[in-house]
PDB file of C-alpha atoms in Angstrom:
ATOM      1  CA  MET X   1      -9.654  11.520   5.517  1.00 63.00           C
ATOM      2  CA  ALA X   2     -10.416  12.702   2.665  1.00 64.00           C
ATOM      3  CA  ARG X   3      -8.504  11.518  -0.049  1.00 75.00           C
ATOM      4  CA  ASP X   4      -5.491  13.691  -0.597  1.00 88.00           C
ATOM      5  CA  ARG X   5      -5.720  15.664  -4.519  1.00 94.00           C
ATOM      6  CA  SER X   6      -2.055  14.594  -5.452  1.00 95.00           C
ATOM      7  CA  ILE X   7      -3.400  10.551  -5.742  1.00 97.00           C
ATOM      8  CA  ASP X   8      -6.222  12.428  -8.141  1.00 97.00           C
ATOM      9  CA  ASP X   9      -3.743  13.505 -10.406  1.00 97.00           C
ATOM     10  CA  TYR X  10      -1.068   9.977 -10.424  1.00 98.00           C
ATOM     11  CA  HIS X  11      -4.620   8.596 -11.512  1.00 97.00           C
ATOM     12  CA  ALA X  12      -5.136  10.568 -14.292  1.00 97.00           C
ATOM     13  CA  GLY X  13      -1.966  10.492 -15.433  1.00 97.00           C
ATOM     14  CA  LEU X  14      -2.317   6.778 -16.044  1.00 97.00           C
ATOM     15  CA  ALA X  15      -3.422   4.901 -19.203  1.00 97.00           C
ATOM     16  CA  PRO X  16      -7.517   3.501 -18.446  1.00 97.00           C
ATOM     17  CA  GLU X  17      -7.070   0.065 -17.469  1.00 97.00           C
ATOM     18  CA  ASP X  18      -4.113   1.193 -15.510  1.00 98.00           C
ATOM     19  CA  ARG X  19      -6.614   4.075 -13.926  1.00 98.00           C
ATOM     20  CA  GLU X  20      -9.274   1.498 -13.340  1.00 98.00           C
ATOM     21  CA  ILE X  21      -7.431  -0.827 -11.075  1.00 98.00           C
ATOM     22  CA  ALA X  22      -5.749   2.569  -9.038  1.00 98.00           C
ATOM     23  CA  GLU X  23      -9.491   3.613  -8.227  1.00 98.00           C
ATOM     24  CA  ILE X  24     -10.546   0.270  -7.154  1.00 98.00           C
ATOM     25  CA  LEU X  25      -7.295   0.021  -5.030  1.00 98.00           C
ATOM     26  CA  ALA X  26      -7.638   3.753  -3.760  1.00 98.00           C
ATOM     27  CA  ARG X  27     -11.574   3.276  -2.882  1.00 97.00           C
ATOM     28  CA  GLU X  28     -10.810  -0.402  -1.537  1.00 98.00           C
ATOM     29  CA  ILE X  29      -8.158   1.147   1.511  1.00 98.00           C
ATOM     30  CA  GLU X  30     -10.130   4.108   2.028  1.00 97.00           C
ATOM     31  CA  ARG X  31     -12.845   1.935   2.968  1.00 97.00           C
ATOM     32  CA  GLY X  32     -10.724  -0.568   4.870  1.00 97.00           C
ATOM     33  CA  LEU X  33      -8.292   1.762   6.273  1.00 96.00           C
ATOM     34  CA  PRO X  34     -10.581   5.017   6.893  1.00 96.00           C
ATOM     35  CA  GLU X  35      -8.153   6.521   9.595  1.00 94.00           C
ATOM     36  CA  ALA X  36      -4.793   6.620   7.079  1.00 95.00           C
ATOM     37  CA  MET X  37      -3.870   9.621   5.121  1.00 94.00           C
ATOM     38  CA  GLY X  38      -2.962   9.367   1.885  1.00 96.00           C
ATOM     39  CA  LYS X  39      -1.000  10.675  -0.280  1.00 96.00           C
ATOM     40  CA  VAL X  40       1.517  10.720  -3.272  1.00 97.00           C
ATOM     41  CA  TRP X  41       4.931  10.041  -1.755  1.00 94.00           C
ATOM     42  CA  HIS X  42       8.250   8.849  -3.655  1.00 93.00           C
ATOM     43  CA  ALA X  43       5.765   9.384  -6.561  1.00 96.00           C
ATOM     44  CA  HIS X  44       3.142   7.122  -5.836  1.00 96.00           C
ATOM     45  CA  PRO X  45       0.273   6.843  -4.133  1.00 98.00           C
ATOM     46  CA  VAL X  46       0.999   6.162  -0.178  1.00 97.00           C
ATOM     47  CA  TRP X  47      -1.212   5.454   2.760  1.00 96.00           C
ATOM     48  CA  PHE X  48       0.298   6.169   6.270  1.00 93.00           C
ATOM     49  CA  LEU X  49      -1.374   5.424   9.764  1.00 90.00           C
ATOM     50  CA  ASP X  50       0.961   7.473  12.483  1.00 85.00           C
ATOM     51  CA  GLY X  51       3.457   8.779   9.803  1.00 86.00           C
ATOM     52  CA  ASN X  52       4.114   5.190   9.269  1.00 87.00           C
ATOM     53  CA  PRO X  53       3.735   3.836   5.381  1.00 91.00           C
ATOM     54  CA  ILE X  54       1.216   0.979   5.504  1.00 94.00           C
ATOM     55  CA  VAL X  55       0.077   0.536   2.057  1.00 97.00           C
ATOM     56  CA  GLY X  56       0.195   1.845  -1.793  1.00 97.00           C
ATOM     57  CA  TYR X  57       0.316   1.382  -5.382  1.00 98.00           C
ATOM     58  CA  SER X  58       2.855   2.052  -8.237  1.00 97.00           C
ATOM     59  CA  ARG X  59       2.431   1.154 -11.685  1.00 97.00           C
ATOM     60  CA  LEU X  60       5.823  -1.001 -13.265  1.00 96.00           C
ATOM     61  CA  LYS X  61       6.610  -2.057 -16.564  1.00 94.00           C
ATOM     62  CA  ASP X  62       4.268  -5.079 -16.941  1.00 95.00           C
ATOM     63  CA  ALA X  63       1.525  -4.666 -14.081  1.00 97.00           C
ATOM     64  CA  MET X  64       0.670  -2.325 -11.185  1.00 98.00           C
ATOM     65  CA  ARG X  65       2.059  -3.495  -7.889  1.00 98.00           C
ATOM     66  CA  LEU X  66       0.191  -3.110  -4.850  1.00 98.00           C
ATOM     67  CA  MET X  67       2.619  -3.211  -1.802  1.00 97.00           C
ATOM     68  CA  PHE X  68       2.261  -3.450   1.818  1.00 96.00           C
ATOM     69  CA  TRP X  69       4.997  -2.441   4.128  1.00 91.00           C
ATOM     70  CA  SER X  70       4.800  -5.054   6.036  1.00 90.00           C
ATOM     71  CA  GLY X  71       3.260  -7.691   3.954  1.00 93.00           C
ATOM     72  CA  GLN X  72       5.761 -10.442   4.588  1.00 93.00           C
ATOM     73  CA  SER X  73       4.530 -10.985   8.337  1.00 89.00           C
ATOM     74  CA  PHE X  74       0.817 -10.859   7.531  1.00 93.00           C
ATOM     75  CA  PRO X  75      -1.000 -14.230   7.985  1.00 93.00           C
ATOM     76  CA  VAL X  76      -3.199 -14.133   5.354  1.00 92.00           C
ATOM     77  CA  ALA X  77      -1.824 -15.867   1.588  1.00 94.00           C
ATOM     78  CA  GLY X  78      -1.243 -14.504  -1.480  1.00 96.00           C
ATOM     79  CA  LEU X  79       1.461 -11.859  -1.499  1.00 97.00           C
ATOM     80  CA  SER X  80       4.683 -11.881  -2.612  1.00 97.00           C
ATOM     81  CA  ALA X  81       8.270 -10.551  -0.884  1.00 95.00           C
ATOM     82  CA  SER X  82       9.444  -7.463  -2.317  1.00 91.00           C
ATOM     83  CA  GLY X  83      12.764  -5.885  -1.411  1.00 78.00           C
ATOM     84  CA  THR X  84      14.914  -6.415   1.589  1.00 67.00           C
ATOM     85  CA  PHE X  85      12.643  -5.569   4.403  1.00 76.00           C
ATOM     86  CA  ARG X  86       9.153  -7.061   5.254  1.00 84.00           C
ATOM     87  CA  ALA X  87       7.403  -5.365   2.351  1.00 92.00           C
ATOM     88  CA  ALA X  88       5.051  -7.954   0.096  1.00 96.00           C
ATOM     89  CA  ASP X  89       3.185  -7.207  -3.067  1.00 98.00           C
ATOM     90  CA  VAL X  90       0.850  -8.374  -5.449  1.00 98.00           C
ATOM     91  CA  ARG X  91       0.999  -7.367  -9.288  1.00 98.00           C
ATOM     92  CA  LEU X  92      -2.227  -6.557 -11.334  1.00 98.00           C
ATOM     93  CA  THR X  93      -2.861  -6.300 -14.821  1.00 97.00           C
ATOM     94  CA  SER X  94      -6.433  -6.191 -14.805  1.00 98.00           C
ATOM     95  CA  ALA X  95      -9.652  -5.045 -12.123  1.00 98.00           C
ATOM     96  CA  ASP X  96     -10.649  -8.289 -12.427  1.00 98.00           C
ATOM     97  CA  GLU X  97      -7.443  -9.466 -10.529  1.00 98.00           C
ATOM     98  CA  ILE X  98      -8.684  -7.665  -7.610  1.00 98.00           C
ATOM     99  CA  ASP X  99      -9.478  -9.733  -5.353  1.00 98.00           C
ATOM    100  CA  ILE X 100     -11.742  -7.440  -2.930  1.00 98.00           C
ATOM    101  CA  GLU X 101     -12.193  -9.879   0.294  1.00 98.00           C
ATOM    102  CA  ARG X 102      -8.811 -10.823   0.188  1.00 98.00           C
ATOM    103  CA  LEU X 103      -7.733  -7.505   0.290  1.00 98.00           C
ATOM    104  CA  ALA X 104      -9.685  -6.528   2.876  1.00 98.00           C
ATOM    105  CA  GLN X 105      -7.643  -9.161   4.633  1.00 98.00           C
ATOM    106  CA  TRP X 106      -4.427  -7.529   4.293  1.00 98.00           C
ATOM    107  CA  LEU X 107      -5.914  -4.543   5.048  1.00 97.00           C
ATOM    108  CA  ALA X 108      -6.965  -5.511   8.246  1.00 96.00           C
ATOM    109  CA  ALA X 109      -3.621  -7.259   9.410  1.00 95.00           C
ATOM    110  CA  SER X 110      -2.075  -4.161   7.789  1.00 94.00           C
ATOM    111  CA  ARG X 111      -3.589  -2.079  10.902  1.00 91.00           C
ATOM    112  CA  ASP X 112      -2.168  -4.734  13.309  1.00 88.00           C
ATOM    113  CA  ILE X 113       0.964  -5.550  12.316  1.00 87.00           C
ATOM    114  CA  GLN X 114       3.067  -2.878  11.606  1.00 82.00           C
ATOM    115  CA  TRP X 115       7.516  -2.914  11.616  1.00 73.00           C
ATOM    116  CA  ASP X 116       8.664   0.904  12.097  1.00 68.00           C
ATOM    117  CA  TYR X 117       9.432   2.661   8.464  1.00 54.00           C
ATOM    118  CA  GLU X 118       9.092   6.014   9.769  1.00 56.00           C
ATOM    119  CA  HIS X 119      11.773   6.025  11.865  1.00 48.00           C
ATOM    120  CA  ILE X 120      14.410   3.450   9.409  1.00 44.00           C
ATOM    121  CA  ARG X 121      16.881   6.442   9.387  1.00 43.00           C
ATOM    122  CA  THR X 122      16.892   7.020  13.052  1.00 50.00           C
ATOM    123  CA  ASN X 123      17.043   3.143  13.453  1.00 41.00           C
ATOM    124  CA  ARG X 124      20.079   3.180  11.419  1.00 41.00           C
ATOM    125  CA  GLY X 125      18.326   1.081   8.611  1.00 42.00           C
ATOM    126  CA  LEU X 126      16.554  -1.284  11.454  1.00 40.00           C
ATOM    127  CA  VAL X 127      12.983  -1.647  10.892  1.00 40.00           C
ATOM    128  CA  PRO X 128      11.365  -2.853  14.474  1.00 44.00           C
ATOM    129  CA  ARG X 129       7.716  -4.054  14.962  1.00 45.00           C
ATOM    130  CA  THR X 130       6.009  -1.192  15.848  1.00 51.00           C
ATOM    131  CA  ALA X 131       3.940  -1.941  19.453  1.00 49.00           C
ATOM    132  CA  PHE X 132      -0.136  -1.811  18.013  1.00 45.00           C
TER     133      PHE X 132
END
């Protein structure tokens, strides 16, 4: 799928070192999940499969954060638990820290292991596993 222009606009607003990280992440996400739709959602680039948020990144005070909504369930090491549901992330301070091979493994896992964040409101805050 083509990248939504809002993602390019987000990148344009980043400092050069953060923009380099973001461009690599976007390229690899689009390579690993070509069927996903990417857009800026809640002020950050996020990619969705069938309406369910899968992966995104954002600028934090001290790093760029790459987050997988279902990452705590992935069999591939390297992500840290984030938040109260099933999300996990990795924080990056330079493009050199991006492990392309591991990122590809996380992206593959994100296609197969998903928790239903799309319907969190109608499920009264519960996040059941989807049947993929």
